[in-house]
Short mmCIF file of C-alpha atoms and ligand atoms in Angstrom, two decimals:
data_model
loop_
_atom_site.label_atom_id
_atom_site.label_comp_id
_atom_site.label_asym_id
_atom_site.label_seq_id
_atom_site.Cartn_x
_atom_site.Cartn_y
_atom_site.Cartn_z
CA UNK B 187 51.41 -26.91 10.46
CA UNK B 188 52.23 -24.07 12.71
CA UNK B 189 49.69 -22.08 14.39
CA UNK B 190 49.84 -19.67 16.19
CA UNK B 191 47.57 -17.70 18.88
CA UNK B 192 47.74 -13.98 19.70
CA UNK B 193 45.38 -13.14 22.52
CA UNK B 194 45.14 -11.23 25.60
CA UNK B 195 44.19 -14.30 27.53
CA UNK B 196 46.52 -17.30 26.81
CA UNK B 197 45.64 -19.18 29.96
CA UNK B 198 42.30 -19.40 28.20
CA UNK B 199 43.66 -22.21 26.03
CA UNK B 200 45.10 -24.64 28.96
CA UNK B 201 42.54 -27.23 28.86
CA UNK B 202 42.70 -26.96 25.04
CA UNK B 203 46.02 -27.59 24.96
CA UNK B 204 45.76 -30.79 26.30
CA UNK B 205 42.95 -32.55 23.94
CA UNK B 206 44.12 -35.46 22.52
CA UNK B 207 44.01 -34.18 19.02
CA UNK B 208 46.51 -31.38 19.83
CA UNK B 209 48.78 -32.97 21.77
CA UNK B 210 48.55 -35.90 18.97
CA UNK B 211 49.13 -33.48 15.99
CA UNK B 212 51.58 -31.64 18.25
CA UNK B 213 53.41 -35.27 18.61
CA UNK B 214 53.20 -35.59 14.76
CA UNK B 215 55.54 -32.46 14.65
CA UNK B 216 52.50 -29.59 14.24
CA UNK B 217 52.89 -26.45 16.39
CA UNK B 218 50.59 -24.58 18.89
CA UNK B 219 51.97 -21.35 19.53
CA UNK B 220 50.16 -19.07 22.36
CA UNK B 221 51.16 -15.44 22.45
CA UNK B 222 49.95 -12.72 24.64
CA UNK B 223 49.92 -8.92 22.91
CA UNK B 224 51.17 -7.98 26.63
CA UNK B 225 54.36 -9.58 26.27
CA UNK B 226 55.49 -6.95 23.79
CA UNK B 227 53.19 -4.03 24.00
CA UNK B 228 55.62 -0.76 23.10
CA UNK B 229 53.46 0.80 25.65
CA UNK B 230 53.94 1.66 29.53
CA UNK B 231 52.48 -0.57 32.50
CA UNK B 232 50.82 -3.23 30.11
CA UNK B 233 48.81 -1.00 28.07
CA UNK B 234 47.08 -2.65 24.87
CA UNK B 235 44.05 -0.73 24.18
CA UNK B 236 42.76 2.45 24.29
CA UNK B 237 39.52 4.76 23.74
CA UNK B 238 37.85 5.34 20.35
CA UNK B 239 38.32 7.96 18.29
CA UNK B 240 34.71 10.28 18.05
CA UNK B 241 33.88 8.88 21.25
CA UNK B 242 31.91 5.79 22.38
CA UNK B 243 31.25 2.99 24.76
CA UNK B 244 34.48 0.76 24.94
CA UNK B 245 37.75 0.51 24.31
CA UNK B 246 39.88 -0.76 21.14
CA UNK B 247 42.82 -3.14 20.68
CA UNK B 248 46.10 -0.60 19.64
CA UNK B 249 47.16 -1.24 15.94
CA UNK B 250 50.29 -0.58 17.52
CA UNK B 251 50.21 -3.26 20.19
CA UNK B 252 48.99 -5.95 17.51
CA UNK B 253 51.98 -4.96 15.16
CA UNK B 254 54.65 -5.51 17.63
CA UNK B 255 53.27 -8.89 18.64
CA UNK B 256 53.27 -9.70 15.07
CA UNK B 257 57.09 -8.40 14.38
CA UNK B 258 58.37 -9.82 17.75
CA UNK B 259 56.96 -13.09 16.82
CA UNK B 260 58.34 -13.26 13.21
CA UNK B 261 61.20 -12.65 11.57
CA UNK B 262 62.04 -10.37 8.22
CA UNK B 263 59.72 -12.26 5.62
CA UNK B 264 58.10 -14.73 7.96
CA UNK B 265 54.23 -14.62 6.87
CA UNK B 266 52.05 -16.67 8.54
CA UNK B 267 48.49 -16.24 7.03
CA UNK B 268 47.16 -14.12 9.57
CA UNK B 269 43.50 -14.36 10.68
CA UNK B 270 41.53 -11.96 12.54
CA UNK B 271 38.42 -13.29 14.43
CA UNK B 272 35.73 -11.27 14.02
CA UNK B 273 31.76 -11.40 14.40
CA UNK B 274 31.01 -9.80 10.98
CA UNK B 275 34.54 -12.16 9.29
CA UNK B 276 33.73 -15.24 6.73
CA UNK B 277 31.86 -17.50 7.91
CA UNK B 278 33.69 -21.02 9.72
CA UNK B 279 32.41 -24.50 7.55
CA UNK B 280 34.35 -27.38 6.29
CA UNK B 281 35.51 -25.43 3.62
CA UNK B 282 37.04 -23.11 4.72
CA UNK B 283 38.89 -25.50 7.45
CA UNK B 284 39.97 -27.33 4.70
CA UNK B 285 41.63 -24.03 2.90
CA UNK B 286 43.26 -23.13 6.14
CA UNK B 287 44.26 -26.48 7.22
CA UNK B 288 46.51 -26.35 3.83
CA UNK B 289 48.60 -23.72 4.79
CA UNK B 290 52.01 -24.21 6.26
CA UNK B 291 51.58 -21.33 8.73
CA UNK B 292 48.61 -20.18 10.31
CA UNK B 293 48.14 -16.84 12.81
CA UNK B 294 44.87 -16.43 14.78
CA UNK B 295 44.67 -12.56 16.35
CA UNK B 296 41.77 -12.56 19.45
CA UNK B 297 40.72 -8.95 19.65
CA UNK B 298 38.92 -8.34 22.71
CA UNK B 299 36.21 -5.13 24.08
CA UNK B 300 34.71 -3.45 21.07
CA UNK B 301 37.58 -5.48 18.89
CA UNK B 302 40.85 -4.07 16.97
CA UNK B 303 41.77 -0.51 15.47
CA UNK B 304 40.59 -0.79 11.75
CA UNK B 305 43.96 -0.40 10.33
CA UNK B 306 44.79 -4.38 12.33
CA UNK B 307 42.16 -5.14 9.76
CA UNK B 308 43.39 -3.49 6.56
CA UNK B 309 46.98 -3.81 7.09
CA UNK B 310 48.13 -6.75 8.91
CA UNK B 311 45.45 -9.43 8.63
CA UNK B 312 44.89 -11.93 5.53
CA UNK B 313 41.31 -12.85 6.49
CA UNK B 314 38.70 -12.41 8.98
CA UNK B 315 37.12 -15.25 10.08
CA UNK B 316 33.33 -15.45 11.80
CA UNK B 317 32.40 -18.66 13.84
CA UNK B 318 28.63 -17.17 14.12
CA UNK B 319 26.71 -14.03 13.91
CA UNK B 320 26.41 -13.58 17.32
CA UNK B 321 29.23 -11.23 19.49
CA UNK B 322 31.21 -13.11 21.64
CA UNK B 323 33.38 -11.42 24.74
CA UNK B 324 36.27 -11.93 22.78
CA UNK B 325 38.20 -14.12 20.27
CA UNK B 326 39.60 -16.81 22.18
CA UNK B 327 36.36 -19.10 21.50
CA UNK B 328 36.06 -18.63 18.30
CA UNK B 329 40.07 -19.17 18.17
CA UNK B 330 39.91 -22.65 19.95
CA UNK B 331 36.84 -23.40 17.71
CA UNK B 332 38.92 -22.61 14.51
CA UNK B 333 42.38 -24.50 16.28
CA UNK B 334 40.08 -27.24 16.85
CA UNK B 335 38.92 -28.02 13.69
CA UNK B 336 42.24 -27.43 11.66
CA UNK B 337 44.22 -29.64 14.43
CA UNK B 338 41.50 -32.73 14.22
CA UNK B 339 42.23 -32.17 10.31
CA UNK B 340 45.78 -33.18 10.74
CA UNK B 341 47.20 -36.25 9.98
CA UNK B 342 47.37 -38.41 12.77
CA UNK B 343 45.45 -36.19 15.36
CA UNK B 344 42.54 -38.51 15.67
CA UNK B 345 43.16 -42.25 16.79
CA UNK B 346 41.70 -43.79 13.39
CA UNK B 347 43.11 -42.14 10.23
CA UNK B 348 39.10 -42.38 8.92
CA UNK B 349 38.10 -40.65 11.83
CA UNK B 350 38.06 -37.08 10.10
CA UNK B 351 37.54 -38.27 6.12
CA UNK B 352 33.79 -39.54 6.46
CA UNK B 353 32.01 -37.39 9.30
CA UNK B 354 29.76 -34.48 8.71
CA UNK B 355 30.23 -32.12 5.92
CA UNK B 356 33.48 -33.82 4.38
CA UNK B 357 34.04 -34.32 0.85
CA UNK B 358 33.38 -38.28 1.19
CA UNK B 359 29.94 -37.62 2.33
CA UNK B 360 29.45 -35.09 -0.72
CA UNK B 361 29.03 -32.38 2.00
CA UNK B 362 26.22 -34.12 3.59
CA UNK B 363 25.77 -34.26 7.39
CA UNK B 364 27.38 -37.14 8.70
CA UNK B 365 24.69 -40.45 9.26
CA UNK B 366 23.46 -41.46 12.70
CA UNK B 367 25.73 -43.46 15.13
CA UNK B 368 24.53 -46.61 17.34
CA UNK B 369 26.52 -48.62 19.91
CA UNK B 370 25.65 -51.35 22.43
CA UNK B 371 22.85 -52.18 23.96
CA UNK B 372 20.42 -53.35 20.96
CA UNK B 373 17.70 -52.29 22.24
CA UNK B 374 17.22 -50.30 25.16
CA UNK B 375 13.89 -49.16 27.09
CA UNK B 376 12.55 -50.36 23.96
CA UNK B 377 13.98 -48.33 21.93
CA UNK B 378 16.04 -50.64 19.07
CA UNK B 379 18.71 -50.09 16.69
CA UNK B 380 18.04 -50.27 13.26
CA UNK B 381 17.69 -53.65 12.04
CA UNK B 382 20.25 -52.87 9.27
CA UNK B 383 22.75 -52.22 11.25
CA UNK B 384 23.13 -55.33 12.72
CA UNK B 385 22.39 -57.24 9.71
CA UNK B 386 26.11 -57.83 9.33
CA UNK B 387 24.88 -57.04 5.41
CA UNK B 388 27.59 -54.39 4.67
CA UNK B 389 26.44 -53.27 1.47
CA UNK B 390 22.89 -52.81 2.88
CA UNK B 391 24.60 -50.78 5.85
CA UNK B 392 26.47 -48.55 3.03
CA UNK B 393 23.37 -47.38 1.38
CA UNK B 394 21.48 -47.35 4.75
CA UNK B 395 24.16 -44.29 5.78
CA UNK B 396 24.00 -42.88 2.98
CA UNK B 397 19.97 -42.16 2.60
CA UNK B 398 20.66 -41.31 6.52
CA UNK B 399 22.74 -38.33 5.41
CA UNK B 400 20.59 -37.48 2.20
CA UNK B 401 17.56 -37.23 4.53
CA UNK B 402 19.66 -35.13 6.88
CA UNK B 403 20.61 -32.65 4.54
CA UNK B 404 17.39 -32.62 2.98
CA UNK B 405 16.07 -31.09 6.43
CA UNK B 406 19.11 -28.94 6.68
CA UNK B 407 17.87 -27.35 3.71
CA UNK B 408 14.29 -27.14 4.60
CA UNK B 409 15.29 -25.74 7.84
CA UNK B 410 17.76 -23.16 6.03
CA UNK B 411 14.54 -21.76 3.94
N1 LIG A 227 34.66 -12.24 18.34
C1 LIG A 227 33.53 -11.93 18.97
N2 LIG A 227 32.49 -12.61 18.48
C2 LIG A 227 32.98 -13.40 17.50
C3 LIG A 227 32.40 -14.35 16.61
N3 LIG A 227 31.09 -14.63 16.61
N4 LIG A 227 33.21 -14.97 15.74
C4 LIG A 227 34.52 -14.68 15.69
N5 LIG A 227 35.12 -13.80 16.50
C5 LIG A 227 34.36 -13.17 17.39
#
């Protein structure tokens, strides 16, 4: 996959950058691509946003200034599926990561202040994407969060190939919440790890998990109501 990163901020993504899922998927042939809207802005000294129209507290990211960065970055008939990041966009779950995660090319546009001229929204973007209803600063969190969950998709981004097929929410644990994790010591303050677990009884250990994550999403629910 190819994904790339418009935002106003690229040294925001530095530390990202060097996860060991990215530079793992990045190893496995997968592109991260960070471009700054700066770079190419048709406008003098830097300019990439202006004042709205009617007046108001803020300032908005240039259609203009996104279009360029998109044409300067792709050639005649080059489409990555573009996706804006947006407080009021879809909503992020598995699902969705799993949709995106499919597609050969992937854009992610950070808007920044009061977020992009309406016409980024209508004419160049695919999708608008949401990781909370909440309003962030800007789009480069919600970017990594998004980068970060299509790149640990990837095969051969985590260590063990399982890593990413049975955890939380994934189609192996029938969407469920992934089941609670114990490691060394046994017991600890006095507080033990389940008996089952170190049964050595694998099948017992199997369904163990599994109520686990039933009971879990059971509570997910009830705390959804
Ligand atoms: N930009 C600002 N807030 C955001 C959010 N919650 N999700 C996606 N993009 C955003």
């Amino acid at each position: 996959m190819k994904l790339d990163i418009f935002s106003l901020f690229p040294e925001a993504f530095d530390w990202f950058r060097t996860q060991r899922s990215v530079t793992n998927a990045i190893a496995e042939g997968n592109q991260l691509r960070l471009i700054n809207y700066r770079d190419t802005t048709p406008l003098g000294a830097g300019q990439v946003d202006d004042a709205p129209y009617g007046g108001g507290a803020g300032m908005v990211l240039r259609v203009d200034v996104v279009d360029a960065a998109l044409r300067a970055a792709y050639a005649d008939g080059e489409r990555p599926r573009t996706v804006l990041l947006t407080p009021t966009g879809r909503l992020l779950a598995d699902e969705l990561a799993d949709e995106l995660t499919r597609e050969p090319h992937v854009a992610l546009l950070c808007g920044r202040y009061e977020g992009f001229d309406e016409r980024v929204h209508e004419h160049l973007a695919d999708d608008e994407v949401s990781i909370g209803r909440y309003v962030l600063a800007g789009g480069e969190l919600p970017a990594m969060v998004v980068a970060d969950v299509l790149m640990r998709k990837l095969p051969g981004a985590l260590g063990h190939e399982e890593s990413a097929v049975e955890e939380s929410f994934s189609r192996l644990l029938e969407g469920m919440p992934e089941y609670p994790h114990y490691t060394r010591p046994a017991a600890y303050r006095g507080w033990q790890v389940p008996d089952v677990l170190v049964s050595g009884d694998h099948e017992r250990v199997r369904r163990w998990r599994l109520e686990q994550s039933r009971a879990r999403a059971e509570q997910f629910e009830r705390d959804a109501e």
